[in-house]
Structure formats: structure tokens, C-alpha cells
Amino acid sequence: MNLEGYLEKYFGYTNFRPGQKETIMQIMDGKHTLSMLPTGTGKSLCYQLPVYIMNKPAVVVSPLLSLMQDQAEQIRVRGEKRVVSFNSFLSFEEKRYALNHLHTYRFIFVSPEMLNSKQLLEGLKKLDIGLFVVDEAHCISQWGYDFRPDYLNLGPVRKELGYPLTLALTATATPAVRSDIIRELGEDGFTEILSSVDRSNIALRVEKCSSYEEKQERLLTLVKDLQGPGIVYFSSKKTAETAASLLQRNGTGRTAFYHGGLEQEQRILIQQQFIKGELDLICATSAFGMGINKENVRYVIHFQMPMQMESYVQEIGRAGRDGKDSAAILLYLEGDEGLQLNFIENELPSGNQIRGIMSYLRSKNPSSSEELSQIMLHEDLAGFFSLNEIQLRITQHLLQSVNDMDDFNTVQADMIGFVEKRKEAKIQKLRSLLNWVHTDTCRRTLITRYFQQDILQKPEQCCDNCGMNIGAYYQTDMPDNVDESRLVFDWKEELIDMLIPGRNE
DNA sequence: CGGGTCGCACCTAAGTGCGACCCGGTGCTTTAGT
């Protein structure tokens, strides 16, 4: 049977979407594959179909619990019951049961952190794994070196499992990030399947504002005028919340905010309401997005710029999944990059902090790396050297690789070298994005060039520098002379509010 | 970098205006012992 035959047999579809078949062919050919497919093209089919053809289980590493639950649920809805998600949602009993029945599953979802569990790893070793999948594989490069170091453990895990056939999936990765992913996964010889990062139905626009007030005003106007639903991205939780209530007071109606500080339940609720069309606007931090499969998002506004082009492309890519015209608008105020610079400066320990910690540890005169770990464990290093949680973790992580107790100076120099290099790399990425903000040439061309690709086709509505017409994205049912009071008092909304109490809570 | 909050000065009272200061994003994990 050919691949189309399997596709129809197991999923009922007659055609593959771009990139799916090429990816699956490589997998069936036994080749480790890194596949860069645009968001919303059904990346999960790329591992699901091979599971059935090979009749062997897949281990899927997923960055978010919600994403894991979501994909597991989608598979179950299809009628496949042999699915398990290894994460903290499982009780001890459930975990034990799942471990004892590991061989019965076809889809085993895990978080990178969970792979630290000896029992899980031992269990997985006994399986004949058909495919080891790393979903949203750019996380390895983006988070592995600081925020979530367990992402760097995937290489050793693969080795431990005997280098199972591997599929890394992502939507946005530069050639440098892709080689980073492949290197960290611990093996050369990955085949790459690449689609374009260009989304021709998303028009690109940057508007420069001369004051914070002007930017706020502009946001209000845009949100009123633009055809929704939409997402507005902010760089701080507080700003997202404040803006959401400001917009609501100005008659935006069905608006909510979303960030990592919300309770898990609340986050799921807001996501669901947005997807079902019960909310028109989300004011969010970068926490919002991964795994949001909403077809008809019409615009994405950035009230503050993200840290790098990859994030920007991911975030605007949540618009126009249905292929219809959508707009991406970035509001820029001189100095906006300062906040991102600040994040970069603070996420890694500084040279001084490292020097302080090292001289303190040196004074304790540990004779082995075990003794060193003991000191790390029992002393309040974070308190003494005012490290935040992530800085502490990176420090511990870097010190773990210390084998030779004799040469603290070398280790110290290595550590400082590492953080300096990381910071410089991040600042460089921020600079690229800033150049893009300030460019007066075609923005689409510049994005594709950043990913070392070519533009697919220049759409009519390309970008502000090519003369896009923002009016084309305004609501069509809006009269030209709008009575302001009518915008504030929307009787339909008020009526719905009366009929559905507590809707806006 | 910029916004929010706090305390203070004003000078005779309730609210304003100013400077100092602080803080900001992304997520996984939590099984021991009475």
C-alpha cells in the first residue's frame, strides 16, 4: 500500500498537506529527520501515520502540558485509546500503572523534565521504539541553555535509548538553530525537510509612535477598527492586564488577558473561549500561542516587540491559518528594546556573581565534585549572591560539568565565557529584529532572508514599505462617521451580558 | 527603558505633584514519613 492508501485507511484523508508526505517518506526510509513545517499544517500526522505503518510506539517529547493533553485528546477522539501522557497530572498510582503497561501504548507523550525519571527511562529502554519525536524542537535551542536545561538532556536520553529513529518538528528555525538542534540531539546525518517560513496572506506593518500615550491611543483605534478576532502581544503580565481592562472600558467587549501567572484552569478556559469564538481579543504575553489552533485570527498586534525574529514569526503566524488575509502590526516606540535587553541581562548570572560564587566555593575547598554538589545543596547560594531561580539553576547546571577540582580558575573562566557568549548571541538576535523594525525595504524579503530562504510570491498586500493598505483590514460593517458613544455602548453586547450573567468574569 | 507605587512636601486639608525606587517573560517538577 502506498502512503496515500495508509492516509486514507487510518485518517480518512485523500491528500497530504505540503511537507507531510516528504517527511513521512524520510521516516519510513529510516532516516532521522528534522522537519520545518508551517504552523497549522498538521505536524502531528507526520508521526501518527508512521506509528501505524510501522506498528511500533512513538515517544513524543512536548514542551507544554496543555499541548500534550490536547494532542493526546485529539488522538483519543479518533478512537485510539493506546495513548498516555507522562506528566505531573498523573497520580502516583496512575504513573505506576502506566509504567507497568508501557508496552501497550502506541503514543507516549513526555515532558523533557519527566525523562529525568530513572523508572520511566528504564521502561522506555525495554520498548521497541518506532519513533522518537521532539515537538516544537526549536525549544532545544531557545530554552535548553538556560530556561529549561532538561531540553539539553534529550541527546543523552536518545543515546540511552540506543538512538531510536528520530523526528524533530518545528515551524521556525534558522539554519544555525537547526544545526544546534541536530547537534544537541547528538547525531549528525539528519535529513532536513524545509518549507517556507513566509506566510503570504499575512501583511506586515510597523508603526512608529512618538510617545507611550500615542502608542496606547493607536492600540485603542486599531482594535476598534480592525476586523477581529485578534491577539495583542505585550512583554509584561501587568501591561497585558492593564491594556485588557483599558480596552474593555473603551468598548472592545469580549476581551481577556492571558499570561503565565494565571491558574492552569483559567488558562485553559480562556484558550477554549477564544478558539470557540466566545472571546474576540486576547491581550497576552508570549505564554499565549503554542498549540492554539484557531483558524480565523485576523490580526496580531505587538504592543511591545519580542526578543527575536523567531518569536515574532511564531507569534504573527497565529493569524490567518485559514489562508485568508490577515494583518501583523508592530507598534514601536524608541527604546522599546530596552525591556528585552533587560530580560537578556537578567536571565543569566553576571560575571561578578559567578566570580563571587566561585571564590566562595574555593574557600570551602571541596575535594570532589560530589562534595561540591553537597555544598551547593546545603548553602543558600541564591540568597548570598542574589540569584533568581533560573540563574541558580544555570549555575548549578554549569557546575555539574566540573570534574576536576584542581582548577577552579579554568571552570570560572569557562562559565563566564559561556554566559557572555549566550548574552551576546541573544543581543545579536534582538539587534536583527530591531534592524527589521527600522528597515525601509521589503519586510517580507527581510524575514525570509533571516531564515536564509526566498520569498514565495510577493502578495499585493505585502508590507508597509511596499505600500500595504491597512484600510483593507478594517471591519466592513463600520459606518464612516462613527458615533463614539455607540462604540462604548454596544446594545448587542449589553443584551448578551444581561442574558448570560457572569460572562465577563 | 518605562510604568507603577510609595512617601513626602505642600501648609492648614484634600488632593496634587515630584523624586526615589523597584520591577518586568517563557514551564516543568514536587513519593517523604507520622
Coordinates of C-alpha atoms (C1' of nucleotides) in Angstrom, one line a residue:
Chain A
M1 CA 0.0 0.0 0.0
N2 CA 1.3 3.5 -0.8
L3 CA 1.4 6.3 1.7
E4 CA -1.9 7.8 0.4
G5 CA -3.5 4.5 0.9
Y6 CA -2.4 4.4 4.6
L7 CA -3.5 8.0 4.9
E8 CA -7.0 7.1 3.8
K9 CA -7.1 3.9 5.8
Y10 CA -6.1 5.4 9.1
F11 CA -7.2 9.1 8.8
G12 CA -9.8 9.2 6.0
Y13 CA -7.9 11.9 4.2
T14 CA -7.1 11.6 0.5
N15 CA -4.3 14.2 0.2
F16 CA -1.3 15.2 2.2
R17 CA -0.6 18.7 3.1
P18 CA 2.6 20.3 1.9
G19 CA 5.6 18.8 3.6
Q20 CA 3.8 15.9 5.4
K21 CA 4.5 13.3 2.7
E22 CA 8.1 14.2 2.2
T23 CA 8.6 14.0 6.0
I24 CA 6.9 10.6 6.3
M25 CA 8.8 9.2 3.4
Q26 CA 12.1 10.0 5.1
I27 CA 10.9 8.5 8.3
M28 CA 9.8 5.3 6.5
D29 CA 13.1 5.3 4.9
G30 CA 14.7 5.0 8.3
K31 CA 16.2 8.5 8.3
H32 CA 16.5 10.8 11.3
T33 CA 14.6 13.8 10.1
L34 CA 14.3 17.5 11.1
S35 CA 11.1 18.9 9.5
M36 CA 10.3 22.5 9.4
L37 CA 6.6 22.8 8.5
P38 CA 4.4 25.9 8.8
T39 CA 2.2 26.1 11.8
G40 CA -1.2 24.6 11.3
T41 CA -0.2 22.1 8.6
G42 CA -0.8 19.1 10.7
K43 CA 2.7 18.3 12.1
S44 CA 1.3 15.6 14.3
L45 CA 0.2 13.5 11.3
C46 CA 3.9 13.2 10.5
Y47 CA 4.5 10.9 13.5
Q48 CA 1.0 9.4 13.8
L49 CA 0.9 7.8 10.4
P50 CA 4.4 6.1 10.7
V51 CA 3.3 4.6 14.1
Y52 CA 0.5 2.7 12.3
I53 CA 2.6 1.8 9.3
M54 CA 5.5 0.5 11.4
N55 CA 3.2 -0.8 14.1
K56 CA 5.6 0.4 16.8
P57 CA 5.2 3.0 19.5
A58 CA 6.2 6.7 19.4
V59 CA 7.7 8.7 22.2
V60 CA 6.7 12.3 21.8
V61 CA 8.6 15.0 23.7
S62 CA 6.3 18.0 24.1
P63 CA 7.1 21.4 25.7
L64 CA 3.8 22.1 27.3
L65 CA 1.4 20.1 29.4
S66 CA -1.6 21.7 27.7
L67 CA -0.2 20.9 24.3
M68 CA 0.4 17.3 25.4
Q69 CA -3.1 16.9 26.8
D70 CA -4.5 18.5 23.6
Q71 CA -2.7 16.2 21.2
A72 CA -3.4 13.1 23.3
E73 CA -7.1 14.1 23.3
Q74 CA -7.1 14.6 19.5
I75 CA -5.7 11.1 19.1
R76 CA -8.3 9.6 21.6
V77 CA -11.1 11.4 19.7
R78 CA -10.0 9.5 16.6
G79 CA -10.7 6.3 18.5
E80 CA -7.2 5.4 19.5
K81 CA -7.0 4.5 23.2
R82 CA -3.4 3.5 23.4
V83 CA -2.2 6.9 24.5
V84 CA -0.6 8.1 27.7
S85 CA 0.9 11.4 28.9
F86 CA 3.6 11.2 31.4
N87 CA 3.5 14.4 33.4
S88 CA 2.6 15.8 36.8
F89 CA -1.1 15.4 36.1
L90 CA -0.8 11.7 36.8
S91 CA -1.1 10.5 40.3
F92 CA 1.4 8.1 41.8
E93 CA -0.9 5.2 41.2
E94 CA -1.6 6.2 37.6
K95 CA 2.1 6.6 36.9
R96 CA 2.8 3.2 38.3
Y97 CA 0.0 1.7 36.3
A98 CA 1.2 3.4 33.1
L99 CA 4.8 2.2 33.7
N100 CA 3.7 -1.3 34.1
H101 CA 1.7 -1.1 30.9
L102 CA 4.2 0.8 28.9
H103 CA 4.3 -1.8 26.2
T104 CA 0.6 -1.5 25.5
Y105 CA 0.7 2.2 24.3
R106 CA 1.2 3.4 20.8
F107 CA 1.7 7.1 21.8
I108 CA 3.7 8.0 24.8
F109 CA 3.8 11.8 25.5
V110 CA 6.5 13.0 27.9
S111 CA 7.9 16.4 29.1
P112 CA 11.7 16.7 28.8
E113 CA 11.8 17.0 32.6
M114 CA 10.0 13.7 33.1
L115 CA 12.7 12.0 31.1
N116 CA 14.9 12.5 34.2
S117 CA 12.9 9.8 35.9
K118 CA 15.0 6.6 36.0
Q119 CA 12.0 4.4 36.1
L120 CA 10.5 6.0 33.0
L121 CA 13.8 5.7 31.1
E122 CA 14.2 2.1 32.1
G123 CA 10.7 1.4 31.0
L124 CA 11.3 3.1 27.6
K125 CA 14.5 1.2 27.1
K126 CA 12.6 -2.1 27.1
L127 CA 10.4 -0.9 24.3
D128 CA 11.0 -1.3 20.6
I129 CA 10.5 2.4 20.0
G130 CA 9.5 3.1 16.4
L131 CA 9.9 6.9 16.5
F132 CA 11.3 9.4 19.0
V133 CA 9.6 12.7 18.3
V134 CA 10.7 16.2 19.5
D135 CA 7.8 18.5 19.0
E136 CA 8.5 22.3 18.8
A137 CA 12.1 21.3 18.5
H138 CA 13.4 24.9 18.5
C139 CA 12.8 24.8 22.2
I140 CA 16.1 22.9 22.5
S141 CA 17.9 25.9 21.2
Q142 CA 15.7 28.6 22.6
W143 CA 15.2 27.2 26.1
G144 CA 17.8 24.5 26.6
Y145 CA 20.7 26.7 27.5
D146 CA 19.0 28.5 30.4
F147 CA 15.3 28.3 31.0
R148 CA 14.7 24.6 30.7
P149 CA 18.0 22.8 30.8
D150 CA 16.4 19.4 30.6
Y151 CA 16.0 20.1 26.9
L152 CA 19.7 19.6 26.6
N153 CA 19.3 16.2 28.1
L154 CA 17.5 14.9 25.1
G155 CA 20.8 13.9 23.4
P156 CA 21.9 11.7 26.3
V157 CA 18.4 10.3 26.5
R158 CA 18.5 9.3 22.9
K159 CA 21.8 7.7 23.4
E160 CA 20.5 5.8 26.4
L161 CA 17.6 4.6 24.3
G162 CA 20.0 3.4 21.6
Y163 CA 19.5 6.2 19.1
P164 CA 15.9 5.4 18.1
L165 CA 14.7 6.8 14.7
T166 CA 14.1 10.5 15.5
L167 CA 11.8 13.2 14.1
A168 CA 12.3 16.8 15.2
L169 CA 9.4 19.1 14.3
T170 CA 9.4 22.9 14.3
A171 CA 7.9 25.8 12.4
T172 CA 10.6 28.4 12.7
A173 CA 14.3 27.7 12.8
T174 CA 17.2 29.4 11.1
P175 CA 20.0 27.2 9.7
A176 CA 22.0 28.0 12.8
V177 CA 19.2 26.9 15.1
R178 CA 18.6 23.8 13.0
S179 CA 22.2 22.7 13.3
D180 CA 22.0 23.5 17.0
I181 CA 19.0 21.2 17.4
I182 CA 20.7 18.4 15.4
R183 CA 24.0 18.7 17.4
E184 CA 22.2 18.7 20.7
L185 CA 20.2 15.6 19.7
G186 CA 23.6 14.0 19.5
E187 CA 23.8 12.8 16.0
D188 CA 24.7 14.0 12.5
G189 CA 23.1 12.7 9.5
F190 CA 19.6 14.2 10.0
T191 CA 17.7 14.8 6.8
E192 CA 16.0 18.2 6.7
I193 CA 12.6 18.8 5.2
L194 CA 12.1 22.5 4.9
S195 CA 9.1 24.6 4.0
S196 CA 9.0 28.3 3.7
V197 CA 8.5 30.5 6.7
D198 CA 6.8 33.0 4.5
R199 CA 3.0 33.4 5.0
S200 CA 1.9 35.4 2.1
N201 CA -1.6 36.1 3.4
I202 CA -0.2 38.0 6.4
A203 CA 0.5 41.6 5.6
L204 CA 3.3 43.1 7.7
R205 CA 3.3 46.6 9.2
V206 CA 5.4 48.6 11.7
E207 CA 4.1 51.8 13.1
K208 CA 6.4 54.1 15.0
C209 CA 4.9 56.1 17.8
S210 CA 6.5 59.1 19.4
S211 CA 5.2 58.6 23.0
Y212 CA 3.7 55.9 25.2
E213 CA 0.4 57.7 25.2
E214 CA 0.3 57.8 21.4
K215 CA 1.0 54.1 21.3
Q216 CA -1.9 53.4 23.7
E217 CA -4.2 55.6 21.6
R218 CA -3.1 53.9 18.5
L219 CA -3.8 50.5 20.0
L220 CA -7.3 51.6 21.0
T221 CA -8.0 52.8 17.5
L222 CA -6.6 49.7 15.8
V223 CA -8.5 47.3 18.0
K224 CA -11.7 49.3 17.3
D225 CA -11.2 49.4 13.6
L226 CA -9.7 46.1 12.7
Q227 CA -11.7 43.1 11.8
G228 CA -11.2 40.5 14.6
P229 CA -10.6 38.2 16.2
G230 CA -7.2 39.3 17.2
I231 CA -4.3 38.9 19.6
V232 CA -2.2 41.7 21.1
Y233 CA 1.2 40.8 22.5
F234 CA 2.8 42.5 25.5
S235 CA 6.1 42.0 27.2
S236 CA 4.8 42.1 30.7
K237 CA 1.9 40.5 32.5
K238 CA 0.9 43.7 34.1
T239 CA 0.8 45.7 30.9
A240 CA -1.3 42.9 29.3
E241 CA -3.8 43.1 32.2
T242 CA -3.9 46.9 32.2
A243 CA -4.4 47.1 28.5
A244 CA -7.2 44.5 28.6
S245 CA -9.2 46.5 31.1
L246 CA -8.5 49.7 29.3
L247 CA -9.8 48.2 26.1
Q248 CA -12.8 46.8 27.8
R249 CA -13.6 50.2 29.2
N250 CA -13.4 51.6 25.7
G251 CA -16.0 49.2 24.4
T252 CA -13.9 46.4 23.0
G253 CA -16.3 43.9 24.6
R254 CA -15.2 40.4 24.6
T255 CA -11.6 40.8 25.7
A256 CA -9.5 38.8 28.1
F257 CA -5.9 38.7 29.2
Y258 CA -3.6 35.7 29.3
H259 CA -0.2 35.1 30.8
G260 CA 1.8 32.6 32.7
G261 CA 0.7 33.9 36.1
L262 CA -2.8 32.6 35.6
E263 CA -4.0 29.4 37.1
Q264 CA -3.9 26.4 34.8
E265 CA -7.7 26.1 34.7
Q266 CA -8.1 29.8 33.9
R267 CA -5.6 29.5 31.0
I268 CA -7.4 26.5 29.5
L269 CA -10.7 28.3 29.8
I270 CA -9.5 31.5 28.1
Q271 CA -7.9 29.5 25.3
Q272 CA -11.1 27.5 24.8
Q273 CA -13.3 30.6 24.8
F274 CA -11.0 32.2 22.2
I275 CA -11.0 29.2 20.0
K276 CA -14.7 28.8 20.1
G277 CA -15.3 32.4 19.3
E278 CA -16.6 33.5 22.7
L279 CA -13.8 36.0 23.0
D280 CA -12.7 38.4 20.3
L281 CA -9.5 39.7 21.7
I282 CA -6.7 38.4 23.8
C283 CA -4.1 40.6 25.5
A284 CA -1.3 38.2 26.1
T285 CA 2.4 37.7 26.9
S286 CA 4.4 35.2 24.9
A287 CA 2.9 32.5 27.0
F288 CA -0.1 32.5 24.7
G289 CA 0.1 30.7 21.5
M290 CA 1.7 27.3 21.3
G291 CA -1.0 24.8 20.4
I292 CA -3.6 27.4 19.7
N293 CA -5.3 26.0 16.6
K294 CA -7.7 28.8 15.7
E295 CA -8.3 29.3 12.0
N296 CA -9.7 32.8 11.8
V297 CA -7.4 35.1 13.8
R298 CA -7.5 38.2 11.6
Y299 CA -4.7 40.3 13.2
V300 CA -1.8 40.1 15.6
I301 CA -0.6 43.4 17.1
H302 CA 2.6 43.7 19.0
F303 CA 2.4 46.4 21.6
Q304 CA 5.9 45.6 22.5
M305 CA 8.5 43.8 20.4
P306 CA 9.6 40.3 21.2
M307 CA 13.2 39.2 21.7
Q308 CA 14.0 37.7 18.4
M309 CA 12.7 37.2 14.9
E310 CA 11.8 33.5 15.5
S311 CA 9.4 34.5 18.3
Y312 CA 8.0 37.3 16.1
V313 CA 7.3 34.9 13.2
Q314 CA 5.8 32.3 15.6
E315 CA 3.5 34.9 17.1
I316 CA 2.3 36.6 13.9
G317 CA 1.9 33.1 12.4
R318 CA -1.1 32.6 14.7
A319 CA -3.0 34.8 12.3
G320 CA -4.6 33.7 9.1
R321 CA -4.4 29.9 9.4
D322 CA -7.5 29.7 7.2
G323 CA -5.4 31.3 4.4
K324 CA -7.5 34.5 4.4
D325 CA -6.0 38.0 4.5
S326 CA -4.7 39.0 7.9
A327 CA -2.5 41.7 9.4
A328 CA 0.5 41.8 11.6
I329 CA 1.2 45.2 13.1
L330 CA 4.0 46.1 15.4
L331 CA 3.9 49.3 17.4
Y332 CA 7.3 50.6 18.1
L333 CA 8.4 53.4 20.5
E334 CA 12.1 54.4 20.6
G335 CA 13.7 52.4 23.4
D336 CA 11.2 49.5 23.4
E337 CA 14.1 47.1 23.0
G338 CA 15.3 48.2 26.5
L339 CA 12.9 45.9 28.2
Q340 CA 14.1 42.9 26.2
L341 CA 17.7 43.8 26.8
N342 CA 16.9 43.9 30.5
F343 CA 15.4 40.3 30.2
I344 CA 18.6 39.2 28.5
E345 CA 20.8 40.8 31.1
N346 CA 19.0 39.3 34.0
E347 CA 18.3 35.8 32.9
L348 CA 21.9 34.7 33.2
P349 CA 24.1 35.1 36.2
S350 CA 26.6 38.0 35.7
G351 CA 30.4 37.7 35.7
N352 CA 30.5 39.2 39.1
Q353 CA 28.0 36.8 40.5
I354 CA 30.0 33.9 39.1
R355 CA 33.3 35.2 40.4
G356 CA 31.7 35.6 43.8
I357 CA 30.2 32.1 43.9
M358 CA 33.5 30.6 42.7
S359 CA 35.6 32.3 45.2
Y360 CA 33.2 31.3 47.9
L361 CA 33.2 27.6 46.8
R362 CA 37.0 27.8 46.5
S363 CA 37.2 28.9 50.1
K364 CA 35.2 25.8 51.1
N365 CA 38.0 23.7 49.5
P366 CA 35.9 20.7 48.2
S367 CA 37.9 17.7 47.3
S368 CA 35.5 16.1 44.8
S369 CA 32.5 17.1 42.6
E370 CA 30.3 15.2 45.0
E371 CA 31.4 17.3 47.8
L372 CA 30.9 20.3 45.7
S373 CA 27.3 19.3 44.9
Q374 CA 26.7 18.8 48.6
I375 CA 27.9 22.3 49.3
M376 CA 25.7 23.7 46.5
L377 CA 22.7 21.8 48.0
H378 CA 23.1 22.9 51.6
E379 CA 24.2 26.5 51.2
D380 CA 21.9 29.3 50.3
L381 CA 23.9 30.4 47.2
A382 CA 20.8 32.1 45.7
G383 CA 20.4 34.2 48.8
F384 CA 24.1 35.1 49.3
F385 CA 24.6 36.1 45.7
S386 CA 21.0 37.3 44.9
L387 CA 20.4 34.8 42.1
N388 CA 16.9 34.2 40.8
E389 CA 15.6 30.7 40.3
I390 CA 16.8 30.4 36.8
Q391 CA 20.2 32.0 37.4
L392 CA 20.7 29.5 40.3
R393 CA 19.7 26.6 38.1
I394 CA 22.1 27.6 35.3
T395 CA 24.9 28.0 37.8
Q396 CA 24.2 24.5 39.3
H397 CA 24.0 23.1 35.8
L398 CA 27.3 24.7 34.8
L399 CA 29.0 23.5 38.0
Q400 CA 27.7 19.9 37.4
S401 CA 30.1 19.6 34.5
V402 CA 33.0 20.3 36.8
N403 CA 35.1 17.1 37.2
D404 CA 38.5 18.4 38.1
M405 CA 38.6 20.2 41.5
D406 CA 42.1 21.4 40.9
D407 CA 41.4 24.2 38.5
F408 CA 38.7 26.4 39.7
N409 CA 40.0 29.2 37.6
T410 CA 39.5 27.4 34.4
V411 CA 36.0 26.5 35.4
Q412 CA 35.3 30.0 36.3
A413 CA 36.6 31.3 33.0
D414 CA 34.5 28.7 31.2
M415 CA 31.4 29.7 33.0
I416 CA 31.9 33.4 32.4
G417 CA 32.8 32.7 28.8
F418 CA 29.6 30.7 28.4
V419 CA 27.2 33.3 29.8
E420 CA 28.9 36.1 27.9
K421 CA 28.6 34.1 24.7
R422 CA 24.9 33.4 25.4
K423 CA 24.2 37.0 26.1
E424 CA 26.0 38.2 23.1
A425 CA 24.1 35.7 20.9
K426 CA 20.8 36.9 22.3
I427 CA 21.6 40.6 21.9
Q428 CA 22.6 39.9 18.3
K429 CA 19.2 38.3 17.7
L430 CA 17.5 41.3 19.3
R431 CA 19.6 43.6 17.1
S432 CA 18.5 41.7 13.9
L433 CA 14.8 42.2 14.9
L434 CA 15.5 45.9 15.6
N435 CA 17.0 46.3 12.2
W436 CA 13.9 44.8 10.7
V437 CA 11.8 47.3 12.6
H438 CA 13.8 50.2 11.2
T439 CA 14.2 48.9 7.7
D440 CA 12.7 50.8 4.8
T441 CA 13.0 47.9 2.4
C442 CA 10.5 45.0 2.0
R443 CA 9.8 43.4 5.4
R444 CA 8.8 40.1 3.9
T445 CA 12.0 39.8 2.0
L446 CA 14.0 40.6 5.1
I447 CA 12.2 37.9 7.2
T448 CA 12.8 35.2 4.6
R449 CA 16.4 36.3 4.3
Y450 CA 16.8 36.0 8.1
F451 CA 15.8 32.3 7.7
Q452 CA 18.0 32.1 4.6
Q453 CA 15.1 31.4 2.4
D454 CA 13.5 33.1 -0.6
I455 CA 10.2 34.8 -0.7
L456 CA 7.4 32.6 -2.2
Q457 CA 5.5 35.3 -4.0
K458 CA 5.1 39.0 -3.3
P459 CA 1.4 39.5 -2.4
E460 CA -0.5 42.6 -3.2
Q461 CA -0.7 43.4 0.5
C462 CA 2.9 42.8 1.3
C463 CA 4.1 45.3 4.0
D464 CA 4.1 49.0 4.9
N465 CA 7.3 49.6 3.0
C466 CA 5.7 48.1 -0.2
G467 CA 2.6 50.1 0.3
M468 CA 0.0 48.0 2.1
N469 CA -3.4 49.4 2.6
I470 CA -4.4 49.0 6.2
G471 CA -8.0 50.0 5.4
A472 CA -8.4 46.7 3.8
Y473 CA -8.3 45.1 7.2
Y474 CA -11.0 47.3 8.9
Q475 CA -14.4 46.0 9.8
T476 CA -16.6 46.3 6.8
D477 CA -19.8 46.9 8.7
M478 CA -18.4 50.1 10.3
P479 CA -20.0 53.3 9.2
D480 CA -17.6 56.1 8.2
N481 CA -18.8 58.6 10.8
V482 CA -18.9 56.5 13.9
D483 CA -20.7 57.9 16.9
E484 CA -18.2 57.4 19.7
S485 CA -21.0 56.7 22.3
R486 CA -22.3 53.9 20.2
L487 CA -18.9 52.2 20.3
V488 CA -18.9 52.4 24.0
F489 CA -22.4 51.2 24.4
D490 CA -22.9 48.2 22.2
W491 CA -26.5 47.1 22.8
K492 CA -26.0 43.6 21.4
E493 CA -23.1 43.1 23.9
E494 CA -25.1 44.6 26.7
L495 CA -28.0 42.3 25.9
I496 CA -25.8 39.2 25.9
D497 CA -24.3 40.4 29.1
M498 CA -27.7 40.5 30.7
L499 CA -28.8 37.2 29.3
I500 CA -25.6 35.4 30.3
P501 CA -24.6 36.6 33.8
G502 CA -21.0 36.4 34.8
R503 CA -19.9 36.1 31.3
N504 CA -17.2 38.7 31.6
E505 CA -15.8 37.5 34.9
Chain B
dC1 C1' 13.8 51.7 29.1
dG2 C1' 9.2 52.8 31.2
dG3 C1' 5.4 52.3 34.4
dG4 C1' 3.5 51.8 38.9
dT5 C1' 3.8 52.7 43.7
dC6 C1' 5.2 55.0 47.7
dG7 C1' 6.3 58.6 50.7
dC8 C1' 6.9 63.3 51.2
dA9 C1' 6.2 68.2 50.8
dC10 C1' 3.0 71.5 50.5
dC11 C1' 1.0 74.2 54.7
dT12 C1' -3.6 74.0 57.3
dA13 C1' -6.7 70.0 54.3
dA14 C1' -7.7 67.3 50.4
dG15 C1' -5.5 66.5 46.7
dT16 C1' -1.6 67.3 43.7
dG17 C1' 3.0 67.0 42.1
dC18 C1' 7.5 65.3 42.5
dG19 C1' 11.5 62.2 43.0
dA20 C1' 13.2 57.7 44.5
dC21 C1' 12.8 53.1 43.9
dC22 C1' 11.5 48.7 42.2
dC23 C1' 10.3 45.6 38.7
dG24 C1' 9.4 43.3 34.4
dG25 C1' 8.9 36.9 30.1
dT26 C1' 8.8 31.9 28.7
dG27 C1' 7.3 25.9 32.4
dC28 C1' 8.3 21.8 34.1
dT29 C1' 8.6 19.4 38.6
dT30 C1' 7.1 18.2 43.6
dT31 C1' 6.7 9.8 46.9
dA32 C1' 8.6 11.7 52.1
dG33 C1' 7.1 9.8 56.6
dT34 C1' 4.0 10.1 61.0

